XYZ file of C-alpha atoms in Angstrom:
734
model
C -8.523 2.129 11.192
C -8.109 4.336 14.238
C -4.756 4.505 15.975
C -4.269 5.640 19.554
C -0.998 6.849 21.022
C 0.409 4.497 23.642
C 2.970 5.714 26.136
C 5.892 3.439 26.941
C 7.583 3.100 30.293
C 10.779 1.413 31.349
C 8.959 -1.806 32.257
C 7.968 -2.141 28.620
C 11.614 -2.245 27.547
C 12.784 -5.856 27.652
C 16.426 -6.849 27.808
C 18.083 -10.245 27.588
C 21.733 -11.203 27.368
C 23.181 -14.442 26.067
C 26.597 -15.553 24.912
C 25.922 -13.880 21.571
C 25.637 -10.428 23.104
C 22.947 -7.885 23.953
C 19.396 -8.180 22.683
C 17.042 -5.306 23.335
C 13.388 -5.390 22.507
C 11.077 -2.409 22.774
C 7.415 -3.379 23.009
C 4.266 -1.331 23.324
C 2.048 -4.372 22.887
C 1.284 -5.466 26.394
C -1.373 -7.177 28.465
C -4.942 -6.986 27.172
C -4.008 -4.390 24.569
C -1.626 -6.658 22.666
C -4.321 -7.965 20.332
C -6.265 -4.731 20.083
C -5.878 -3.401 16.546
C -6.931 0.084 17.733
C -3.684 0.308 19.703
C -0.545 1.644 17.987
C 2.055 -1.088 18.763
C 5.636 -0.312 17.738
C 8.656 -2.444 18.502
C 12.097 -3.467 17.280
C 14.966 -5.696 18.358
C 18.663 -4.913 18.481
C 21.466 -7.482 18.912
C 25.093 -6.521 19.490
C 27.683 -9.193 18.793
C 31.082 -9.250 20.517
C 32.722 -8.137 17.265
C 30.566 -5.015 17.222
C 28.239 -6.078 14.430
C 24.699 -4.909 15.193
C 21.746 -6.919 13.940
C 18.460 -5.037 13.725
C 15.220 -6.886 13.191
C 12.793 -5.289 10.749
C 9.320 -5.842 12.165
C 7.091 -5.110 9.155
C 6.595 -7.073 5.925
C 8.720 -5.990 2.968
C 6.918 -5.834 -0.387
C 9.274 -3.512 -2.236
C 8.554 -0.268 -0.366
C 11.938 -0.298 1.367
C 10.647 -0.655 4.925
C 13.194 -3.359 5.711
C 15.831 -0.674 5.267
C 14.018 2.429 6.493
C 12.853 1.197 9.904
C 16.283 -0.138 10.939
C 17.791 3.209 9.852
C 15.743 4.918 12.570
C 17.091 2.599 15.237
C 20.674 2.669 13.972
C 20.756 6.475 13.959
C 19.956 6.873 17.653
C 21.997 3.822 18.587
C 24.917 5.689 17.007
C 26.324 2.805 15.020
C 27.837 2.944 11.543
C 25.407 1.650 8.912
C 28.109 -0.593 7.433
C 28.202 -2.425 10.771
C 24.453 -3.109 10.698
C 22.875 -6.372 9.584
C 19.114 -6.530 9.050
C 16.916 -9.565 9.651
C 13.238 -9.961 8.830
C 11.017 -10.650 11.829
C 8.519 -13.472 11.921
C 4.936 -12.679 12.820
C 4.860 -12.297 16.598
C 2.093 -10.056 17.992
C 3.225 -10.539 21.584
C 6.708 -9.223 20.857
C 5.985 -6.806 18.032
C 2.354 -5.778 18.257
C 0.723 -5.251 14.900
C 2.884 -5.985 11.851
C 1.557 -4.959 8.466
C 2.437 -3.179 5.222
C -0.319 -0.832 4.128
C -1.694 2.675 4.230
C 1.776 4.290 3.992
C 1.802 4.016 7.783
C 5.306 2.707 8.501
C 6.862 6.163 8.850
C 4.169 7.966 10.892
C 3.728 5.013 13.246
C 7.426 4.431 13.863
C 9.225 7.765 13.481
C 9.427 8.574 17.182
C 9.192 5.159 18.807
C 11.898 3.349 16.859
C 14.360 6.189 17.274
C 13.752 5.810 21.017
C 14.510 2.089 20.718
C 17.971 2.993 19.472
C 18.332 5.711 22.123
C 17.493 3.259 24.915
C 20.088 0.762 23.669
C 22.688 3.522 23.404
C 21.933 4.736 26.936
C 22.316 1.225 28.330
C 25.682 0.781 26.621
C 26.809 4.135 28.011
C 25.696 3.120 31.504
C 27.569 -0.181 31.213
C 30.742 1.673 30.250
C 30.257 4.271 33.021
C 29.951 1.505 35.591
C 33.158 -0.069 34.288
C 34.992 3.254 34.509
C 33.349 4.227 37.820
C 32.087 7.502 36.420
C 28.775 9.125 35.656
C 27.063 8.447 32.311
C 27.198 12.182 31.644
C 30.959 11.853 31.322
C 30.500 9.518 28.352
C 29.506 9.909 24.743
C 29.389 7.611 21.716
C 30.724 7.555 18.202
C 29.931 4.881 15.593
C 29.660 1.866 17.870
C 32.090 3.035 20.528
C 31.539 4.549 23.998
C 34.060 7.271 24.831
C 35.010 8.594 28.277
C 35.228 12.323 27.527
C 37.680 13.384 30.276
C 40.241 10.643 29.613
C 39.550 9.622 26.032
C 39.198 5.960 27.017
C 37.074 3.870 24.646
C 35.032 0.674 24.737
C 33.322 -0.894 21.743
C 29.646 -1.817 21.897
C 30.607 -5.438 21.386
C 32.833 -5.437 24.471
C 30.048 -3.913 26.573
C 27.168 -6.097 25.455
C 27.446 -8.641 28.265
C 27.730 -5.886 30.895
C 24.294 -4.599 29.929
C 22.706 -7.541 31.763
C 22.767 -5.548 34.996
C 21.693 -2.204 33.478
C 18.164 -0.975 34.133
C 16.681 0.375 30.899
C 15.801 4.068 31.111
C 12.343 5.402 30.362
C 12.356 5.935 26.565
C 10.484 9.226 26.928
C 13.157 10.576 29.278
C 15.849 10.458 26.615
C 16.855 13.364 24.434
C 17.010 12.377 20.793
C 19.650 13.588 18.368
C 19.600 17.019 16.833
C 18.818 16.402 13.134
C 22.015 18.288 12.277
C 23.935 15.365 13.798
C 22.256 12.680 11.676
C 24.632 10.306 9.941
C 22.101 7.752 8.684
C 18.687 9.402 8.591
C 18.479 11.615 5.536
C 21.313 9.851 3.696
C 20.519 7.974 0.436
C 20.677 4.283 1.290
C 20.186 1.321 -1.017
C 17.575 -1.263 -0.084
C 19.172 -3.825 2.177
C 18.433 -6.775 -0.126
C 19.360 -5.068 -3.394
C 22.391 -7.285 -4.060
C 20.296 -10.420 -3.628
C 17.540 -9.009 -5.814
C 19.757 -8.123 -8.768
C 21.712 -11.384 -8.612
C 18.611 -13.540 -8.370
C 19.319 -15.106 -4.990
C 16.370 -16.947 -3.404
C 14.560 -14.261 -1.460
C 10.872 -14.126 -2.378
C 7.937 -16.296 -1.408
C 8.144 -18.091 -4.728
C 11.722 -19.153 -3.843
C 10.921 -20.988 -0.582
C 12.002 -24.634 -0.437
C 11.364 -27.205 2.292
C 12.699 -30.770 2.602
C 10.294 -33.213 0.977
C 8.191 -30.390 -0.412
C 5.409 -31.013 -2.910
C 3.813 -28.496 -5.265
C 0.168 -27.590 -5.627
C -1.902 -25.939 -8.335
C -5.416 -24.778 -7.546
C -8.340 -24.025 -9.851
C -11.345 -21.957 -8.791
C -14.508 -21.025 -10.625
C -14.342 -18.192 -13.158
C -17.572 -16.939 -11.559
C -16.569 -15.865 -8.076
C -17.618 -18.319 -5.391
C -19.254 -20.942 -7.625
C -19.121 -24.528 -6.347
C -17.559 -27.527 -8.041
C -20.163 -29.595 -9.925
C -17.723 -32.244 -11.207
C -14.045 -32.804 -11.920
C -12.079 -35.652 -13.528
C -9.722 -36.335 -10.644
C -8.537 -39.647 -12.096
C -7.391 -37.985 -15.307
C -5.310 -35.557 -13.252
C -3.840 -38.401 -11.198
C -2.756 -40.180 -14.380
C -0.166 -37.484 -15.099
C 3.359 -38.552 -14.154
C 4.435 -36.925 -10.894
C 0.933 -36.163 -9.611
C 0.473 -37.410 -6.058
C -3.061 -36.336 -5.264
C -6.068 -34.516 -6.681
C -9.092 -33.522 -4.606
C -12.013 -31.140 -4.307
C -12.241 -28.444 -1.661
C -15.905 -27.903 -0.868
C -15.154 -24.494 0.586
C -17.230 -22.154 2.678
C -20.442 -20.820 1.071
C -19.711 -17.516 2.836
C -15.994 -17.671 2.121
C -15.942 -14.979 -0.556
C -17.606 -12.314 1.588
C -17.519 -13.617 5.188
C -19.453 -11.487 7.639
C -17.115 -9.552 9.919
C -14.160 -11.597 8.708
C -10.494 -10.651 8.608
C -10.031 -11.914 5.067
C -11.471 -14.071 2.367
C -12.146 -17.611 3.540
C -11.638 -20.927 1.773
C -13.481 -21.015 -1.558
C -14.641 -24.059 -3.541
C -11.744 -25.352 -5.628
C -9.985 -28.353 -7.110
C -6.354 -28.988 -6.164
C -3.663 -31.057 -7.841
C -0.501 -31.898 -5.866
C 2.645 -33.230 -7.519
C 6.396 -33.595 -7.117
C 6.923 -30.568 -9.372
C 4.812 -27.530 -10.087
C 4.787 -28.291 -13.807
C 3.400 -31.773 -13.157
C 0.732 -30.249 -10.916
C -0.141 -27.781 -13.681
C -0.334 -30.530 -16.319
C -2.579 -32.581 -14.042
C -4.790 -29.547 -13.475
C -5.168 -29.126 -17.233
C -6.855 -32.552 -17.388
C -9.436 -31.903 -14.648
C -12.251 -30.778 -16.984
C -13.970 -29.039 -14.078
C -17.669 -28.204 -14.360
C -19.012 -25.457 -12.130
C -22.413 -25.075 -10.540
C -24.642 -22.141 -11.458
C -24.120 -18.981 -9.448
C -26.117 -15.723 -9.245
C -23.070 -13.564 -9.990
C -23.026 -15.018 -13.523
C -25.658 -12.438 -14.489
C -23.342 -9.516 -13.686
C -21.158 -7.599 -16.142
C -19.325 -4.290 -16.564
C -21.785 -3.319 -19.283
C -24.692 -4.116 -16.989
C -23.136 -2.097 -14.166
C -22.823 0.950 -16.446
C -26.466 0.610 -17.497
C -27.571 0.356 -13.867
C -25.493 3.422 -12.972
C -27.181 5.471 -15.684
C -30.597 4.289 -14.520
C -29.810 5.119 -10.897
C -28.645 8.588 -11.869
C -31.901 9.189 -13.712
C -33.811 8.624 -10.483
C -33.563 9.920 -6.949
C -30.285 9.113 -5.116
C -30.508 6.411 -2.487
C -28.953 8.630 0.199
C -27.253 11.947 0.764
C -23.740 12.101 2.211
C -23.229 15.872 2.319
C -25.411 18.916 1.718
C -23.894 22.372 2.247
C -25.764 25.501 1.247
C -28.257 25.380 -1.630
C -26.679 23.707 -4.651
C -29.718 23.962 -6.910
C -30.053 27.710 -6.351
C -26.299 28.273 -6.710
C -26.170 26.375 -9.995
C -29.110 28.367 -11.305
C -27.397 31.633 -10.387
C -23.968 30.651 -11.751
C -22.425 32.567 -14.626
C -21.315 29.284 -16.189
C -22.141 25.664 -15.413
C -20.594 22.355 -16.440
C -22.187 18.915 -16.355
C -20.118 15.762 -16.832
C -20.217 12.009 -16.228
C -16.990 10.323 -15.118
C -16.271 6.614 -14.732
C -13.361 4.326 -13.982
C -12.968 0.533 -14.228
C -12.108 -2.300 -11.903
C -8.328 -2.767 -11.674
C -6.122 -5.738 -10.860
C -3.066 -5.401 -8.634
C -0.987 -7.383 -11.153
C 1.828 -8.237 -8.738
C 4.804 -9.456 -10.756
C 5.113 -12.333 -8.293
C 1.806 -14.240 -8.372
C 0.185 -15.215 -5.078
C 1.941 -18.110 -3.373
C 2.473 -19.689 0.003
C 4.380 -22.617 1.468
C 2.872 -24.536 4.379
C 3.780 -27.507 6.547
C 1.376 -29.234 8.949
C 2.897 -31.629 11.475
C 1.835 -32.918 14.874
C -1.061 -30.497 15.079
C 1.149 -27.499 14.359
C 1.045 -25.364 11.236
C 4.068 -23.524 9.875
C 3.681 -21.040 7.011
C 6.090 -19.121 4.782
C 4.126 -16.338 3.095
C 4.748 -13.060 1.228
C 1.909 -11.443 3.120
C 1.276 -7.780 3.937
C -0.895 -8.702 6.911
C 0.408 -11.797 8.710
C -1.591 -11.844 11.946
C -5.029 -11.710 10.269
C -3.743 -14.538 8.070
C -2.866 -16.575 11.134
C -6.296 -15.923 12.635
C -7.980 -16.841 9.343
C -6.088 -20.127 9.131
C -6.913 -20.915 12.758
C -10.619 -20.234 12.233
C -10.823 -22.163 8.964
C -8.864 -25.193 10.146
C -10.071 -25.341 13.728
C -6.629 -24.686 15.201
C -5.409 -22.532 18.046
C -3.654 -19.395 16.773
C -0.695 -20.160 19.023
C -0.188 -23.430 17.111
C 0.451 -21.508 13.890
C 3.779 -19.893 12.979
C 3.976 -17.336 10.178
C 7.326 -16.565 8.569
C 7.149 -13.284 6.646
C 8.868 -13.643 3.280
C 9.651 -10.755 0.950
C 6.855 -10.206 -1.555
C 7.342 -9.418 -5.224
C 4.952 -6.481 -5.104
C 2.004 -5.938 -2.814
C 0.014 -2.785 -3.626
C -2.691 -3.973 -1.209
C -3.335 -7.391 -2.771
C -1.374 -9.265 -0.131
C -3.401 -7.710 2.674
C -5.868 -10.526 1.943
C -4.609 -13.995 2.818
C -6.713 -16.317 0.666
C -3.596 -17.986 -0.751
C -2.372 -18.602 2.815
C -5.459 -20.458 3.965
C -5.467 -22.477 0.732
C -1.857 -23.604 1.252
C -2.553 -24.478 4.894
C -5.577 -26.584 3.969
C -3.676 -28.443 1.234
C -0.670 -29.106 3.478
C -2.883 -30.759 6.084
C -4.668 -32.750 3.389
C -1.471 -34.236 1.913
C 0.594 -34.574 5.102
C 3.737 -33.027 3.592
C 5.201 -29.566 3.060
C 3.449 -27.943 0.105
C 4.121 -24.887 -1.994
C 0.943 -23.493 -3.509
C 1.602 -21.288 -6.529
C -1.051 -19.476 -8.547
C -0.612 -18.987 -12.279
C -0.667 -15.488 -13.732
C -4.163 -16.296 -15.011
C -5.253 -17.346 -11.506
C -3.926 -14.075 -10.137
C -5.777 -11.992 -12.704
C -9.023 -13.943 -12.383
C -9.145 -14.059 -8.575
C -7.935 -10.658 -7.451
C -9.573 -8.373 -4.913
C -10.024 -5.654 -7.499
C -9.904 -1.902 -7.136
C -13.640 -1.207 -7.530
C -14.927 0.771 -10.466
C -17.326 3.665 -10.031
C -19.469 6.341 -11.652
C -19.780 10.057 -10.879
C -22.423 12.357 -12.323
C -21.224 15.904 -11.689
C -22.537 19.440 -11.968
C -20.566 22.565 -11.164
C -20.988 26.309 -11.351
C -18.696 29.337 -11.307
C -19.765 32.910 -10.642
C -18.912 36.028 -12.654
C -15.676 36.451 -10.669
C -14.496 32.945 -11.615
C -15.122 31.377 -8.213
C -16.313 27.795 -7.907
C -19.584 28.301 -6.039
C -21.480 25.053 -6.551
C -20.613 21.379 -6.878
C -22.913 18.368 -7.035
C -21.884 14.726 -7.363
C -24.125 11.683 -7.613
C -21.676 8.887 -6.846
C -22.805 5.435 -7.985
C -20.692 2.731 -6.391
C -21.046 -0.919 -5.370
C -22.416 -2.855 -2.428
C -21.884 -6.428 -1.277
C -24.421 -8.096 0.995
C -26.007 -4.716 1.649
C -22.799 -2.957 2.733
C -20.519 -0.762 0.679
C -17.918 -2.892 -1.100
C -14.356 -2.738 0.261
C -12.526 0.375 -0.980
C -15.629 1.527 -2.895
C -16.608 4.411 -0.629
C -16.052 8.153 -0.562
C -15.698 10.399 2.482
C -18.156 13.238 2.937
C -15.126 15.533 3.228
C -13.778 14.618 -0.226
C -12.085 17.708 -1.704
C -13.306 20.281 -2.698
C -15.977 19.901 0.008
C -15.451 22.578 2.703
C -13.856 24.873 0.096
C -17.020 25.444 -1.955
C -20.035 27.128 -0.295
C -22.630 24.909 -1.964
C -21.818 21.191 -2.114
C -24.041 18.157 -2.416
C -22.739 14.579 -2.421
C -25.335 11.894 -3.131
C -24.722 8.147 -3.206
C -26.417 5.157 -4.825
C -25.285 1.533 -4.797
C -25.251 -1.347 -7.286
C -25.330 -4.792 -5.619
C -22.624 -7.113 -6.939
C -20.654 -10.293 -6.245
C -17.196 -9.198 -7.384
C -14.484 -9.226 -4.684
C -12.838 -5.826 -4.171
C -10.173 -4.417 -1.908
C -7.488 -1.774 -1.480
C -5.112 -0.996 -4.331
C -2.246 1.471 -3.937
C -3.820 4.689 -2.606
C -7.221 3.034 -2.214
C -10.170 5.224 -3.058
C -7.897 8.180 -3.773
C -6.509 6.582 -6.947
C -9.975 6.927 -8.544
C -11.441 9.948 -6.769
C -8.474 12.170 -7.615
C -9.050 11.480 -11.319
C -12.697 12.487 -11.047
C -12.525 15.588 -8.883
C -9.208 17.002 -10.088
C -10.270 16.555 -13.720
C -13.607 18.223 -13.044
C -11.945 21.103 -11.193
C -9.823 21.575 -14.309
C -13.036 21.693 -16.339
C -14.391 24.366 -14.022
C -11.163 26.376 -14.328
C -11.507 26.412 -18.104
C -15.191 27.323 -17.807
C -14.118 30.290 -15.664
C -11.458 31.260 -18.192
C -8.825 30.862 -15.476
C -5.304 29.482 -15.300
C -5.905 25.962 -13.865
C -3.038 26.223 -11.362
C -4.096 29.676 -10.191
C -7.690 28.408 -9.978
C -6.574 25.597 -7.647
C -4.646 27.981 -5.402
C -7.574 30.411 -5.275
C -9.954 27.553 -4.448
C -7.843 26.645 -1.401
C -8.451 30.069 0.162
C -6.232 31.741 2.725
C -6.611 29.501 5.795
C -3.706 27.313 6.927
C -5.946 24.440 8.015
C -9.573 23.675 7.250
C -11.533 21.270 9.455
C -10.459 19.438 12.576
C -8.560 16.164 13.155
C -8.756 13.501 11.950
C -10.294 15.138 8.866
C -8.228 18.342 8.941
C -6.976 19.551 5.577
C -3.747 21.541 5.380
C -4.738 24.101 2.781
C -1.521 26.028 3.360
C 0.574 22.943 2.702
C -1.301 22.269 -0.532
C -0.836 25.859 -1.669
C 2.876 25.387 -1.011
C 3.270 22.330 -3.232
C 1.149 23.876 -5.987
C 3.347 26.982 -6.096
C 6.478 24.826 -6.014
C 5.412 22.551 -8.863
C 4.459 25.571 -10.933
C 7.984 26.946 -10.555
C 9.644 23.570 -11.162
C 7.746 22.892 -14.372
C 7.904 26.364 -15.894
C 4.120 26.391 -15.855
C 3.955 30.084 -16.755
C 5.681 29.348 -20.090
C 3.422 26.489 -21.180
C 1.888 28.670 -23.875
C 5.138 28.342 -25.843
C 4.740 24.579 -26.279
C 4.428 23.253 -29.842
C 1.022 22.409 -31.261
C -0.175 19.037 -29.997
C 1.628 19.390 -26.675
C 0.198 20.511 -23.364
C 0.683 20.614 -19.616
C -1.818 19.711 -16.932
C -1.783 20.203 -13.187
C -3.435 18.317 -10.331
C -3.037 18.104 -6.577
C -4.265 15.694 -3.935
C -4.011 14.920 -0.232
C -3.914 11.297 0.830
C -2.095 9.151 3.380
C -1.060 12.343 5.220
C 0.916 13.611 2.215
C 0.315 16.756 0.136
C 1.241 16.392 -3.530
C 0.985 18.590 -6.616
C 2.034 17.354 -10.037
C 2.392 18.751 -13.539
C 2.402 16.472 -16.566
C 3.715 17.388 -20.033
C 2.322 15.318 -22.918
C 2.262 15.210 -26.678
C -0.869 13.881 -28.410
C -0.501 12.736 -32.030
C -3.171 12.810 -34.710
C -3.699 9.058 -34.362
C -4.654 9.543 -30.704
C -1.426 8.163 -29.261
C -0.108 9.815 -26.106
C 3.540 10.415 -25.243
C 4.276 11.541 -21.702
C 7.363 13.732 -21.922
C 7.903 14.580 -18.243
C 6.192 14.819 -14.861
C 7.143 17.209 -12.064
C 6.203 16.413 -8.463
C 6.240 18.694 -5.423
C 5.622 16.890 -2.142
C 5.116 17.864 1.476
C 5.543 14.856 3.762
C 7.089 16.693 6.678
C 10.466 17.840 7.916
C 12.566 14.722 7.269
C 13.028 12.296 4.408
C 14.439 9.254 6.172
C 15.884 7.567 3.093
C 16.028 9.906 0.086
C 16.909 7.023 -2.217
C 13.837 5.052 -1.180
C 11.653 8.157 -1.156
C 12.554 9.056 -4.733
C 11.939 5.453 -5.766
C 8.480 5.466 -4.204
C 7.392 8.762 -5.753
C 8.697 7.986 -9.213
C 7.229 4.486 -9.089
C 3.861 5.818 -7.957
C 3.696 8.285 -10.855
C 4.630 5.621 -13.395
C 2.117 3.257 -11.808
C -0.685 5.808 -12.009
C 0.031 6.724 -15.623
C 0.190 3.030 -16.517
C -3.238 2.502 -14.984
C -4.677 5.455 -16.869
C -3.245 4.522 -20.268
C -3.689 0.771 -20.262
C -5.481 -1.021 -17.486
C -9.059 -2.208 -17.000
C -10.690 -5.334 -15.655
C -13.890 -6.124 -17.522
C -16.544 -8.372 -16.003
C -18.550 -10.557 -18.374
C -20.902 -13.278 -17.186
C -19.753 -12.758 -13.604
C -16.123 -13.502 -14.511
C -13.015 -11.515 -15.367
C -12.407 -11.301 -19.101
C -8.698 -10.380 -18.831
C -6.254 -13.196 -18.182
C -2.648 -12.010 -18.515
C -0.420 -9.113 -19.456
C -1.427 -9.608 -23.092
C -4.855 -8.094 -22.386
C -4.005 -6.304 -19.144
C -0.794 -4.514 -20.162
C 1.566 -2.673 -17.854
C 3.699 0.254 -18.954
C 6.851 -0.826 -20.779
C 10.293 0.739 -20.440
C 9.981 2.443 -23.818
C 6.949 4.356 -22.539
C 8.700 5.605 -19.425
C 9.524 9.249 -18.822
C 11.521 11.416 -16.422
C 9.928 12.288 -13.086
C 11.466 15.251 -11.269
C 10.740 15.349 -7.542
C 11.079 18.081 -4.941
C 10.370 17.535 -1.248
C 9.325 20.647 0.661
C 10.616 20.560 4.225
C 7.945 21.746 6.644
C 7.485 21.689 10.410
C 5.392 18.522 10.455
C 6.486 15.019 11.442
C 7.387 12.805 8.467
C 4.724 10.671 6.838
C 4.643 7.798 4.364
C 5.448 7.746 0.662
C 4.229 4.422 -0.722
C 0.938 5.817 -2.014
C 0.219 9.578 -1.969
C 2.150 10.414 -5.155
C -0.085 8.193 -7.302
C -3.534 9.875 -7.192
C -2.646 13.265 -8.736
C -0.595 11.649 -11.516
C -3.736 10.486 -13.325
C -5.628 13.812 -13.473
C -2.395 15.693 -14.240
C -2.148 13.405 -17.275
C -5.772 13.785 -18.359
C -5.685 17.550 -17.869
C -2.497 17.726 -19.954
C -4.207 15.710 -22.697
C -7.006 18.272 -22.762
C -4.487 21.111 -22.989
C -2.735 19.347 -25.881
C -5.736 18.109 -27.850
C -8.900 19.779 -26.623
C -10.245 16.292 -25.853
C -11.613 15.850 -22.325
C -10.959 12.410 -20.781
C -13.869 11.388 -18.558
C -13.448 7.628 -18.509
C -10.487 5.305 -18.087
C -8.437 3.768 -19.532
C -7.479 6.294 -22.191
C -7.685 4.889 -25.725
C -6.481 6.381 -29.043
C -10.090 6.375 -30.269
C -10.927 8.958 -27.598
C -8.252 11.346 -28.841
C -8.079 10.962 -32.603
C -8.143 14.285 -34.455
């Protein structure tokens, strides 16, 4: 996605006043650009009640990343209101008022850092002007302090609540004309702040999509083919209807192109059988009696084993295309003092949200109303409109907090299913997937295969790198999240680089998972760089720093790489972890280092592990040095995101794989797709380096280097090189 900067002017600042007080909305989504996803639309709403309580609307979906807290903090800081006087409300999907609303790509901070602070500054300026008019003085004679306007010469004061109505006659200033706070004056930004909903979360109050209730609501359970996209051949609908509480059972024919719609904004409606009842359990019991038979489907011939065999065969032949070719790799490899050849692979992964996919929908009088824990509400609205033949303006999307997203809820298949069922039954319906449904019908992180060759010269420099990347295609195009950029590190830092690509056609749905692409590529390239460091007889951390060279920046935007920033985090993590003393570790223990740039963040991580003789791995500690700019908006949330990302990455590496057999997912639940348990957890020490750059996001960039830091540490501890995931004891047994 490409984002363009949009300048705001005073006409784009909208103000309304009612008996409840001042409401200020700041919108950059205007005219023909409102629906253009290439535009960077940022907006927020502020309400000031007569009692001084300020309600700030959080525009983006909340899926656990803390954005419902962080974005209002930006506004509250420049508004100059005490955080304890702030109330936060979740916005509904409204592209005309808010522009694009989504949770993904760690983009909330970089897209909103400047604009939402200016929202607060505009509101503050208007309140100052209202007070100045009342006191018949210039606004320069006034200042503010925690929800109060103060007349500096006389010391007179007016609360924001008492001035709200007076703002009706105030012309909003140009946001760009306002001077924002000196960071030294921050009272909210930079202060550890608990997530706004934390009390509701820990006490179990209804908050998530799964908690939504509507008057007269029914419950639906849906069954789809194990082989993706297969049609319904037969189903015993009468047997399902015989279950007490079941109201209806029916077949959805679905769209033959629904799984991979051409140019679509999300997966369409797939063939399925639905059971609707007065309780979810009754719907589930009715579903169990359906005895569905599925039609044959070409994807049934596909399997993980078959994909691996095809990858090996493709590597034995000529690559299908070349993505990058710098220098003369063949000659450089031949002239190298030492060479290494290795094959790396990684599996499909499920998002495994703790809250399964769900959606509540109500269709009445030609209008559709939806309550969904979605990361991408507007594409969901468009998908429902297209599928059901409705006008988008006749569909309302309420954004409900999601119990984990990680990219899965960017697709809205569950939304269109709930909408279709609600219209079919003529009553409000909550559609809830089982855990098995969620595992079997994910948009998986795609697997992949890399066949690598590298060479170092007599001085220990990495002089040649070749990768034949075998990935997946769907309908002739690269599968979602299955690609690799031609600039993938260490390209541009090695004089001779060749990246070749070949594709395996498949019918397995894929999509972004936390740090898409990077979560797999970091494992491959950072592990192989570690191999090259050992081949050169070099300290792996020093080898990484040397590889980065002496330039501050390599390349040009948008593909510029801040080599200086990466050197900074590598040096910092070395100091934090006591890297220089790793030789004193007991036998069977080791430390590994890795670094990676993704989602505008520069991260270096060191992992300390112990590997036992039975091949079991104990992670003892991970150190993280991060450069995400000059300000950490919410240190509490930032630490949570980094620590969670590291734990998430290690969990993926140690446990998780989706295996395809007969065109279907073999795994079904946490019994055969385990997540890390509390007993396996470990301390994660984090240091944020403050640099001159604007702040960037934290939901994803800490994850990619965690995996190769782990695998490199395992090699240091055991001498066993991990080249495929997940890591099993059999790989590491003495």
